[in-house]
Amino acid sequence: MHERMIFKPFRYCGNKTRLLKFYRRPLSNVTRIVEPYMGGGSYGLSTDLPCLGYDTNGDIVELWHWLKRQTPESMRALKEKFEAFKTNSKCTKPDVRDMGLESGAQTYVRINTTGVITGQLMTWKLYPQHFLPVEKTIACLDKIKTVEVVYGPASLYKHKDGDLLFIDPPYVGTTAGYIEKGVANHELSYDPRETIELISKT
């Protein structure tokens, strides 16, 4: 079996990190983890294997691409900019968009610091009690370089020997609001038949 690792680059996303101890580790013949519904990628990040993910939220895909380009220095510089923004803002809950960040950095800040429950992309308002888990993210940077995330539905996946699929589809019928650029609720656009077909063809 492959080694179990715990990498958590985000303060909260789907919060599956707490459940990893209940999941089986990949067997020795597994060469790649595939997460057709990528999100925070907790399972893929918990292995010593490369990971392929798919996501229909362009903000999330851009976040992963942005993280692959980061260094410890750039992450700490972002933290300094974030703290200065909070300190100098005249508003109790300032808008993350006012920081003037590129898309990936903006989503990183948003996932970690906006909303009562972070990670759901429901609002742009920064809650002052939340923080950026920069040092934890830095600890993940080398692992993140082994992660490839593709923009598109799970149905794009083509089976390859050695793949292990970790299938965690969007939640349905909850109050969660995973919203991309404020226009689409991914919970409402998800069709469970996609997951059934994915399992069947694999």
mmCIF file of N, CA and C in Angstrom, residues 40-166:
data_model
loop_
_atom_site.group_PDB
_atom_site.id
_atom_site.type_symbol
_atom_site.label_atom_id
_atom_site.label_comp_id
_atom_site.label_asym_id
_atom_site.label_seq_id
_atom_site.Cartn_x
_atom_site.Cartn_y
_atom_site.Cartn_z
ATOM 1 N N GLY A 40 -11.344 20.534 -3.355
ATOM 2 C CA GLY A 40 -10.115 20.716 -2.591
ATOM 3 C C GLY A 40 -9.121 19.574 -2.718
ATOM 4 N N GLY A 41 -9.497 18.480 -3.371
ATOM 5 C CA GLY A 41 -8.564 17.390 -3.665
ATOM 6 C C GLY A 41 -7.989 16.680 -2.463
ATOM 7 N N SER A 42 -8.750 16.563 -1.390
ATOM 8 C CA SER A 42 -8.206 16.012 -0.145
ATOM 9 C C SER A 42 -7.644 14.603 -0.299
ATOM 10 N N TYR A 43 -8.360 13.743 -1.021
ATOM 11 C CA TYR A 43 -7.889 12.359 -1.110
ATOM 12 C C TYR A 43 -6.602 12.271 -1.928
ATOM 13 N N GLY A 44 -6.580 12.939 -3.077
ATOM 14 C CA GLY A 44 -5.372 12.915 -3.890
ATOM 15 C C GLY A 44 -4.165 13.473 -3.162
ATOM 16 N N LEU A 45 -4.383 14.524 -2.379
ATOM 17 C CA LEU A 45 -3.285 15.115 -1.615
ATOM 18 C C LEU A 45 -2.835 14.230 -0.469
ATOM 19 N N SER A 46 -3.641 13.224 -0.111
ATOM 20 C CA SER A 46 -3.294 12.369 1.023
ATOM 21 C C SER A 46 -2.456 11.169 0.607
ATOM 22 N N THR A 47 -2.056 11.095 -0.671
ATOM 23 C CA THR A 47 -1.260 9.963 -1.156
ATOM 24 C C THR A 47 0.071 10.448 -1.702
ATOM 25 N N ASP A 48 0.968 9.500 -1.948
ATOM 26 C CA ASP A 48 2.254 9.844 -2.539
ATOM 27 C C ASP A 48 2.235 9.657 -4.058
ATOM 28 N N LEU A 49 1.035 9.701 -4.638
ATOM 29 C CA LEU A 49 0.856 9.474 -6.069
ATOM 30 C C LEU A 49 0.493 10.764 -6.793
ATOM 31 N N PRO A 50 0.772 10.837 -8.103
ATOM 32 C CA PRO A 50 0.271 11.969 -8.877
ATOM 33 C C PRO A 50 -1.251 11.928 -8.933
ATOM 34 N N CYS A 51 -1.848 13.087 -9.164
ATOM 35 C CA CYS A 51 -3.304 13.196 -9.124
ATOM 36 C C CYS A 51 -3.810 13.954 -10.344
ATOM 37 N N LEU A 52 -4.906 13.456 -10.904
ATOM 38 C CA LEU A 52 -5.608 14.128 -11.993
ATOM 39 C C LEU A 52 -7.000 14.478 -11.508
ATOM 40 N N GLY A 53 -7.413 15.729 -11.689
ATOM 41 C CA GLY A 53 -8.731 16.146 -11.251
ATOM 42 C C GLY A 53 -9.491 16.874 -12.342
ATOM 43 N N TYR A 54 -10.810 16.853 -12.226
ATOM 44 C CA TYR A 54 -11.694 17.593 -13.130
ATOM 45 C C TYR A 54 -12.611 18.463 -12.282
ATOM 46 N N ASP A 55 -12.909 19.666 -12.764
ATOM 47 C CA ASP A 55 -13.853 20.519 -12.058
ATOM 48 C C ASP A 55 -14.520 21.446 -13.057
ATOM 49 N N THR A 56 -15.833 21.671 -12.876
ATOM 50 C CA THR A 56 -16.573 22.555 -13.774
ATOM 51 C C THR A 56 -16.589 23.995 -13.285
ATOM 52 N N ASN A 57 -15.954 24.249 -12.149
ATOM 53 C CA ASN A 57 -15.854 25.613 -11.631
ATOM 54 C C ASN A 57 -14.518 26.201 -12.072
ATOM 55 N N GLY A 58 -14.579 27.154 -13.005
ATOM 56 C CA GLY A 58 -13.343 27.738 -13.530
ATOM 57 C C GLY A 58 -12.492 28.417 -12.480
ATOM 58 N N ASP A 59 -13.119 28.977 -11.448
ATOM 59 C CA ASP A 59 -12.362 29.611 -10.367
ATOM 60 C C ASP A 59 -11.505 28.588 -9.629
ATOM 61 N N ILE A 60 -12.072 27.409 -9.379
ATOM 62 C CA ILE A 60 -11.333 26.363 -8.670
ATOM 63 C C ILE A 60 -10.177 25.839 -9.517
ATOM 64 N N VAL A 61 -10.423 25.655 -10.808
ATOM 65 C CA VAL A 61 -9.364 25.179 -11.706
ATOM 66 C C VAL A 61 -8.221 26.185 -11.745
ATOM 67 N N GLU A 62 -8.558 27.464 -11.879
ATOM 68 C CA GLU A 62 -7.529 28.506 -11.913
ATOM 69 C C GLU A 62 -6.771 28.574 -10.591
ATOM 70 N N LEU A 63 -7.448 28.309 -9.484
ATOM 71 C CA LEU A 63 -6.790 28.277 -8.181
ATOM 72 C C LEU A 63 -5.687 27.224 -8.158
ATOM 73 N N TRP A 64 -6.003 26.015 -8.625
ATOM 74 C CA TRP A 64 -4.994 24.944 -8.656
ATOM 75 C C TRP A 64 -3.823 25.310 -9.575
ATOM 76 N N HIS A 65 -4.123 25.887 -10.737
ATOM 77 C CA HIS A 65 -3.052 26.288 -11.657
ATOM 78 C C HIS A 65 -2.180 27.371 -11.020
ATOM 79 N N TRP A 66 -2.809 28.299 -10.318
ATOM 80 C CA TRP A 66 -2.066 29.368 -9.636
ATOM 81 C C TRP A 66 -1.174 28.789 -8.541
ATOM 82 N N LEU A 67 -1.687 27.861 -7.754
ATOM 83 C CA LEU A 67 -0.911 27.264 -6.672
ATOM 84 C C LEU A 67 0.346 26.576 -7.195
ATOM 85 N N LYS A 68 0.269 25.967 -8.360
ATOM 86 C CA LYS A 68 1.432 25.270 -8.923
ATOM 87 C C LYS A 68 2.570 26.231 -9.245
ATOM 88 N N ARG A 69 2.246 27.519 -9.408
ATOM 89 C CA ARG A 69 3.273 28.518 -9.741
ATOM 90 C C ARG A 69 3.842 29.229 -8.523
ATOM 91 N N GLN A 70 3.330 28.925 -7.344
ATOM 92 C CA GLN A 70 3.707 29.688 -6.150
ATOM 93 C C GLN A 70 4.978 29.156 -5.496
ATOM 94 N N THR A 71 5.620 30.058 -4.758
ATOM 95 C CA THR A 71 6.804 29.746 -3.964
ATOM 96 C C THR A 71 6.505 30.136 -2.515
ATOM 97 N N PRO A 72 7.315 29.671 -1.569
ATOM 98 C CA PRO A 72 7.120 30.131 -0.186
ATOM 99 C C PRO A 72 7.142 31.655 -0.075
ATOM 100 N N GLU A 73 8.024 32.297 -0.843
ATOM 101 C CA GLU A 73 8.143 33.756 -0.771
ATOM 102 C C GLU A 73 6.875 34.443 -1.290
ATOM 103 N N SER A 74 6.332 33.943 -2.398
ATOM 104 C CA SER A 74 5.137 34.591 -2.949
ATOM 105 C C SER A 74 3.929 34.377 -2.044
ATOM 106 N N MET A 75 3.863 33.221 -1.383
ATOM 107 C CA MET A 75 2.750 32.964 -0.473
ATOM 108 C C MET A 75 2.833 33.873 0.751
ATOM 109 N N ARG A 76 4.029 34.054 1.276
ATOM 110 C CA ARG A 76 4.181 34.931 2.451
ATOM 111 C C ARG A 76 3.926 36.387 2.071
ATOM 112 N N ALA A 77 4.285 36.769 0.844
ATOM 113 C CA ALA A 77 4.003 38.131 0.382
ATOM 114 C C ALA A 77 2.495 38.353 0.282
ATOM 115 N N LEU A 78 1.765 37.326 -0.160
ATOM 116 C CA LEU A 78 0.309 37.421 -0.224
ATOM 117 C C LEU A 78 -0.273 37.592 1.171
ATOM 118 N N LYS A 79 0.267 36.870 2.130
ATOM 119 C CA LYS A 79 -0.223 36.989 3.508
ATOM 120 C C LYS A 79 -0.013 38.408 4.034
ATOM 121 N N GLU A 80 1.154 38.993 3.747
ATOM 122 C CA GLU A 80 1.425 40.360 4.193
ATOM 123 C C GLU A 80 0.445 41.348 3.559
ATOM 124 N N LYS A 81 0.179 41.165 2.278
ATOM 125 C CA LYS A 81 -0.770 42.043 1.579
ATOM 126 C C LYS A 81 -2.174 41.892 2.165
ATOM 127 N N PHE A 82 -2.541 40.657 2.479
ATOM 128 C CA PHE A 82 -3.851 40.375 3.056
ATOM 129 C C PHE A 82 -3.997 41.042 4.428
ATOM 130 N N GLU A 83 -2.988 40.911 5.279
ATOM 131 C CA GLU A 83 -3.049 41.500 6.616
ATOM 132 C C GLU A 83 -3.114 43.026 6.535
ATOM 133 N N ALA A 84 -2.354 43.609 5.612
ATOM 134 C CA ALA A 84 -2.381 45.060 5.445
ATOM 135 C C ALA A 84 -3.752 45.512 4.949
ATOM 136 N N PHE A 85 -4.345 44.738 4.059
ATOM 137 C CA PHE A 85 -5.673 45.054 3.533
ATOM 138 C C PHE A 85 -6.706 45.053 4.657
ATOM 139 N N LYS A 86 -6.650 44.039 5.513
ATOM 140 C CA LYS A 86 -7.589 43.982 6.647
ATOM 141 C C LYS A 86 -7.384 45.172 7.585
ATOM 142 N N THR A 87 -6.128 45.467 7.890
ATOM 143 C CA THR A 87 -5.809 46.538 8.834
ATOM 144 C C THR A 87 -6.238 47.909 8.320
ATOM 145 N N ASN A 88 -6.039 48.147 7.039
ATOM 146 C CA ASN A 88 -6.285 49.475 6.477
ATOM 147 C C ASN A 88 -7.710 49.687 5.971
ATOM 148 N N SER A 89 -8.491 48.621 5.937
ATOM 149 C CA SER A 89 -9.852 48.751 5.421
ATOM 150 C C SER A 89 -10.740 49.521 6.403
ATOM 151 N N LYS A 90 -11.583 50.390 5.861
ATOM 152 C CA LYS A 90 -12.519 51.149 6.683
ATOM 153 C C LYS A 90 -13.805 50.362 6.933
ATOM 154 N N CYS A 91 -13.933 49.227 6.230
ATOM 155 C CA CYS A 91 -15.142 48.403 6.325
ATOM 156 C C CYS A 91 -14.899 47.217 7.254
ATOM 157 N N THR A 92 -15.906 46.830 8.034
ATOM 158 C CA THR A 92 -15.771 45.683 8.938
ATOM 159 C C THR A 92 -15.547 44.395 8.168
ATOM 160 N N LYS A 93 -16.266 44.231 7.055
ATOM 161 C CA LYS A 93 -16.126 43.050 6.206
ATOM 162 C C LYS A 93 -15.838 43.513 4.780
ATOM 163 N N PRO A 94 -14.575 43.817 4.493
ATOM 164 C CA PRO A 94 -14.235 44.340 3.167
ATOM 165 C C PRO A 94 -14.407 43.285 2.071
ATOM 166 N N ASP A 95 -14.523 43.755 0.845
ATOM 167 C CA ASP A 95 -14.715 42.898 -0.321
ATOM 168 C C ASP A 95 -13.352 42.435 -0.825
ATOM 169 N N VAL A 96 -13.180 41.119 -0.956
ATOM 170 C CA VAL A 96 -11.902 40.542 -1.398
ATOM 171 C C VAL A 96 -11.496 41.081 -2.773
ATOM 172 N N ARG A 97 -12.476 41.400 -3.611
ATOM 173 C CA ARG A 97 -12.162 41.899 -4.957
ATOM 174 C C ARG A 97 -11.420 43.221 -4.926
ATOM 175 N N ASP A 98 -11.530 43.940 -3.811
ATOM 176 C CA ASP A 98 -10.842 45.224 -3.688
ATOM 177 C C ASP A 98 -9.349 45.077 -3.419
ATOM 178 N N MET A 99 -8.879 43.848 -3.230
ATOM 179 C CA MET A 99 -7.446 43.634 -3.011
ATOM 180 C C MET A 99 -6.649 43.736 -4.308
ATOM 181 N N GLY A 100 -7.330 43.631 -5.458
ATOM 182 C CA GLY A 100 -6.641 43.738 -6.742
ATOM 183 C C GLY A 100 -5.769 42.544 -7.073
ATOM 184 N N LEU A 101 -6.210 41.353 -6.717
ATOM 185 C CA LEU A 101 -5.431 40.130 -6.934
ATOM 186 C C LEU A 101 -5.793 39.479 -8.262
ATOM 187 N N GLU A 102 -4.868 38.685 -8.795
ATOM 188 C CA GLU A 102 -5.197 37.861 -9.956
ATOM 189 C C GLU A 102 -6.165 36.758 -9.524
ATOM 190 N N SER A 103 -6.795 36.109 -10.491
ATOM 191 C CA SER A 103 -7.902 35.194 -10.218
ATOM 192 C C SER A 103 -7.569 34.094 -9.212
ATOM 193 N N GLY A 104 -6.455 33.397 -9.398
ATOM 194 C CA GLY A 104 -6.106 32.288 -8.503
ATOM 195 C C GLY A 104 -5.881 32.740 -7.074
ATOM 196 N N ALA A 105 -5.150 33.843 -6.913
ATOM 197 C CA ALA A 105 -4.888 34.375 -5.575
ATOM 198 C C ALA A 105 -6.182 34.850 -4.928
ATOM 199 N N GLN A 106 -7.051 35.468 -5.718
ATOM 200 C CA GLN A 106 -8.320 35.952 -5.203
ATOM 201 C C GLN A 106 -9.179 34.790 -4.682
ATOM 202 N N THR A 107 -9.213 33.684 -5.424
ATOM 203 C CA THR A 107 -9.996 32.529 -4.980
ATOM 204 C C THR A 107 -9.372 31.898 -3.741
ATOM 205 N N TYR A 108 -8.042 31.881 -3.660
ATOM 206 C CA TYR A 108 -7.369 31.352 -2.467
ATOM 207 C C TYR A 108 -7.781 32.148 -1.231
ATOM 208 N N VAL A 109 -7.745 33.473 -1.338
ATOM 209 C CA VAL A 109 -8.155 34.324 -0.215
ATOM 210 C C VAL A 109 -9.629 34.103 0.089
ATOM 211 N N ARG A 110 -10.421 34.034 -0.945
ATOM 212 C CA ARG A 110 -11.868 33.891 -0.772
ATOM 213 C C ARG A 110 -12.241 32.576 -0.082
ATOM 214 N N ILE A 111 -11.632 31.497 -0.513
ATOM 215 C CA ILE A 111 -11.938 30.184 0.071
ATOM 216 C C ILE A 111 -11.587 30.151 1.556
ATOM 217 N N ASN A 112 -10.511 30.816 1.909
ATOM 218 C CA ASN A 112 -10.019 30.731 3.284
ATOM 219 C C ASN A 112 -10.606 31.755 4.247
ATOM 220 N N THR A 113 -11.198 32.840 3.729
ATOM 221 C CA THR A 113 -11.529 33.934 4.653
ATOM 222 C C THR A 113 -12.924 34.530 4.513
ATOM 223 N N THR A 114 -13.704 34.143 3.499
ATOM 224 C CA THR A 114 -15.012 34.774 3.340
ATOM 225 C C THR A 114 -16.122 33.858 3.827
ATOM 226 N N GLY A 115 -17.172 34.444 4.361
ATOM 227 C CA GLY A 115 -18.331 33.681 4.798
ATOM 228 C C GLY A 115 -18.186 33.129 6.197
ATOM 229 N N VAL A 116 -19.325 32.771 6.776
ATOM 230 C CA VAL A 116 -19.323 32.144 8.105
ATOM 231 C C VAL A 116 -18.623 30.800 8.020
ATOM 232 N N ILE A 117 -18.981 30.007 6.983
ATOM 233 C CA ILE A 117 -18.276 28.754 6.690
ATOM 234 C C ILE A 117 -17.481 29.006 5.429
ATOM 235 N N THR A 118 -16.177 28.940 5.522
ATOM 236 C CA THR A 118 -15.355 29.231 4.357
ATOM 237 C C THR A 118 -15.313 28.030 3.422
ATOM 238 N N GLY A 119 -14.883 28.276 2.197
ATOM 239 C CA GLY A 119 -14.722 27.196 1.231
ATOM 240 C C GLY A 119 -15.872 27.020 0.271
ATOM 241 N N GLN A 120 -16.976 27.757 0.447
ATOM 242 C CA GLN A 120 -18.132 27.520 -0.406
ATOM 243 C C GLN A 120 -18.354 28.588 -1.474
ATOM 244 N N LEU A 121 -17.512 29.592 -1.537
ATOM 245 C CA LEU A 121 -17.618 30.634 -2.562
ATOM 246 C C LEU A 121 -19.009 31.255 -2.616
ATOM 247 N N MET A 122 -19.573 31.523 -1.442
ATOM 248 C CA MET A 122 -20.918 32.088 -1.374
ATOM 249 C C MET A 122 -20.919 33.612 -1.290
ATOM 250 N N THR A 123 -19.787 34.194 -0.926
ATOM 251 C CA THR A 123 -19.746 35.639 -0.720
ATOM 252 C C THR A 123 -18.345 36.148 -1.018
ATOM 253 N N TRP A 124 -18.233 37.461 -1.162
ATOM 254 C CA TRP A 124 -16.935 38.105 -1.361
ATOM 255 C C TRP A 124 -16.484 38.833 -0.090
ATOM 256 N N LYS A 125 -17.311 38.824 0.940
ATOM 257 C CA LYS A 125 -17.009 39.585 2.146
ATOM 258 C C LYS A 125 -16.036 38.835 3.052
ATOM 259 N N LEU A 126 -14.954 39.506 3.390
ATOM 260 C CA LEU A 126 -13.903 38.935 4.227
ATOM 261 C C LEU A 126 -14.311 39.025 5.696
ATOM 262 N N TYR A 127 -14.309 37.885 6.365
ATOM 263 C CA TYR A 127 -14.618 37.870 7.796
ATOM 264 C C TYR A 127 -13.306 38.045 8.565
ATOM 265 N N PRO A 128 -13.183 39.089 9.381
ATOM 266 C CA PRO A 128 -11.895 39.429 10.002
ATOM 267 C C PRO A 128 -11.320 38.350 10.911
ATOM 268 N N GLN A 129 -12.166 37.451 11.438
ATOM 269 C CA GLN A 129 -11.646 36.398 12.325
ATOM 270 C C GLN A 129 -10.965 35.266 11.551
ATOM 271 N N HIS A 130 -11.159 35.229 10.232
ATOM 272 C CA HIS A 130 -10.546 34.178 9.428
ATOM 273 C C HIS A 130 -9.141 34.583 8.981
ATOM 274 N N PHE A 131 -8.337 33.619 8.631
ATOM 275 C CA PHE A 131 -6.938 33.874 8.305
ATOM 276 C C PHE A 131 -6.511 33.010 7.126
ATOM 277 N N LEU A 132 -5.363 33.321 6.570
ATOM 278 C CA LEU A 132 -4.798 32.527 5.478
ATOM 279 C C LEU A 132 -3.853 31.479 6.058
ATOM 280 N N PRO A 133 -4.057 30.196 5.737
ATOM 281 C CA PRO A 133 -3.194 29.134 6.273
ATOM 282 C C PRO A 133 -1.914 28.986 5.436
ATOM 283 N N VAL A 134 -1.187 30.084 5.309
ATOM 284 C CA VAL A 134 -0.077 30.154 4.361
ATOM 285 C C VAL A 134 0.995 29.100 4.626
ATOM 286 N N GLU A 135 1.387 28.909 5.877
ATOM 287 C CA GLU A 135 2.451 27.942 6.152
ATOM 288 C C GLU A 135 2.008 26.509 5.812
ATOM 289 N N LYS A 136 0.737 26.199 6.056
ATOM 290 C CA LYS A 136 0.218 24.870 5.677
ATOM 291 C C LYS A 136 0.182 24.726 4.157
ATOM 292 N N THR A 137 -0.151 25.800 3.472
ATOM 293 C CA THR A 137 -0.159 25.760 2.014
ATOM 294 C C THR A 137 1.259 25.574 1.484
ATOM 295 N N ILE A 138 2.220 26.287 2.066
ATOM 296 C CA ILE A 138 3.619 26.160 1.645
ATOM 297 C C ILE A 138 4.089 24.712 1.790
ATOM 298 N N ALA A 139 3.675 24.053 2.855
ATOM 299 C CA ALA A 139 4.059 22.644 3.072
ATOM 300 C C ALA A 139 3.512 21.730 1.984
ATOM 301 N N CYS A 140 2.497 22.192 1.252
ATOM 302 C CA CYS A 140 1.860 21.382 0.201
ATOM 303 C C CYS A 140 2.393 21.670 -1.197
ATOM 304 N N LEU A 141 3.189 22.710 -1.375
ATOM 305 C CA LEU A 141 3.524 23.175 -2.712
ATOM 306 C C LEU A 141 4.196 22.115 -3.577
ATOM 307 N N ASP A 142 5.120 21.343 -3.018
ATOM 308 C CA ASP A 142 5.783 20.302 -3.815
ATOM 309 C C ASP A 142 4.785 19.238 -4.250
ATOM 310 N N LYS A 143 3.891 18.852 -3.358
ATOM 311 C CA LYS A 143 2.868 17.863 -3.695
ATOM 312 C C LYS A 143 1.923 18.413 -4.758
ATOM 313 N N ILE A 144 1.553 19.680 -4.643
ATOM 314 C CA ILE A 144 0.620 20.291 -5.589
ATOM 315 C C ILE A 144 1.187 20.283 -7.007
ATOM 316 N N LYS A 145 2.508 20.312 -7.144
ATOM 317 C CA LYS A 145 3.122 20.263 -8.472
ATOM 318 C C LYS A 145 2.864 18.934 -9.175
ATOM 319 N N THR A 146 2.432 17.900 -8.438
ATOM 320 C CA THR A 146 2.117 16.599 -9.040
ATOM 321 C C THR A 146 0.626 16.471 -9.353
ATOM 322 N N VAL A 147 -0.117 17.557 -9.179
ATOM 323 C CA VAL A 147 -1.563 17.557 -9.397
ATOM 324 C C VAL A 147 -1.887 18.278 -10.703
ATOM 325 N N GLU A 148 -2.658 17.622 -11.567
ATOM 326 C CA GLU A 148 -3.140 18.248 -12.799
ATOM 327 C C GLU A 148 -4.649 18.387 -12.698
ATOM 328 N N VAL A 149 -5.162 19.590 -12.908
ATOM 329 C CA VAL A 149 -6.601 19.824 -12.823
ATOM 330 C C VAL A 149 -7.096 20.353 -14.165
ATOM 331 N N VAL A 150 -8.120 19.699 -14.690
ATOM 332 C CA VAL A 150 -8.682 20.011 -15.996
ATOM 333 C C VAL A 150 -10.037 20.689 -15.811
ATOM 334 N N TYR A 151 -10.273 21.734 -16.578
ATOM 335 C CA TYR A 151 -11.580 22.401 -16.548
ATOM 336 C C TYR A 151 -12.561 21.604 -17.408
ATOM 337 N N GLY A 152 -13.613 21.074 -16.776
ATOM 338 C CA GLY A 152 -14.613 20.329 -17.522
ATOM 339 C C GLY A 152 -15.293 19.298 -16.645
ATOM 340 N N PRO A 153 -16.331 18.637 -17.195
ATOM 341 C CA PRO A 153 -17.104 17.662 -16.423
ATOM 342 C C PRO A 153 -16.366 16.353 -16.222
ATOM 343 N N ALA A 154 -16.848 15.574 -15.260
ATOM 344 C CA ALA A 154 -16.255 14.268 -14.962
ATOM 345 C C ALA A 154 -16.290 13.337 -16.164
ATOM 346 N N SER A 155 -17.237 13.554 -17.058
ATOM 347 C CA SER A 155 -17.384 12.679 -18.224
ATOM 348 C C SER A 155 -16.198 12.756 -19.183
ATOM 349 N N LEU A 156 -15.321 13.748 -19.021
ATOM 350 C CA LEU A 156 -14.126 13.849 -19.869
ATOM 351 C C LEU A 156 -13.105 12.764 -19.551
ATOM 352 N N TYR A 157 -13.198 12.180 -18.364
ATOM 353 C CA TYR A 157 -12.193 11.202 -17.934
ATOM 354 C C TYR A 157 -12.186 9.983 -18.848
ATOM 355 N N LYS A 158 -10.984 9.560 -19.238
ATOM 356 C CA LYS A 158 -10.777 8.334 -20.019
ATOM 357 C C LYS A 158 -10.000 7.343 -19.167
ATOM 358 N N HIS A 159 -10.527 6.144 -19.042
ATOM 359 C CA HIS A 159 -9.914 5.142 -18.169
ATOM 360 C C HIS A 159 -8.480 4.827 -18.577
ATOM 361 N N LYS A 160 -7.625 4.664 -17.563
ATOM 362 C CA LYS A 160 -6.234 4.278 -17.776
ATOM 363 C C LYS A 160 -5.861 3.277 -16.701
ATOM 364 N N ASP A 161 -5.210 2.192 -17.106
ATOM 365 C CA ASP A 161 -4.802 1.182 -16.131
ATOM 366 C C ASP A 161 -3.929 1.817 -15.052
ATOM 367 N N GLY A 162 -4.174 1.432 -13.828
ATOM 368 C CA GLY A 162 -3.423 1.968 -12.703
ATOM 369 C C GLY A 162 -4.116 3.123 -12.010
ATOM 370 N N ASP A 163 -5.230 3.601 -12.592
ATOM 371 C CA ASP A 163 -5.965 4.708 -11.976
ATOM 372 C C ASP A 163 -6.857 4.211 -10.842
ATOM 373 N N LEU A 164 -6.931 5.007 -9.782
ATOM 374 C CA LEU A 164 -7.912 4.803 -8.731
ATOM 375 C C LEU A 164 -8.796 6.045 -8.712
ATOM 376 N N LEU A 165 -10.102 5.855 -8.910
ATOM 377 C CA LEU A 165 -11.032 6.978 -8.898
ATOM 378 C C LEU A 165 -11.577 7.200 -7.501
ATOM 379 N N PHE A 166 -11.463 8.451 -7.039
ATOM 380 C CA PHE A 166 -12.089 8.850 -5.788
ATOM 381 C C PHE A 166 -13.265 9.738 -6.182
#
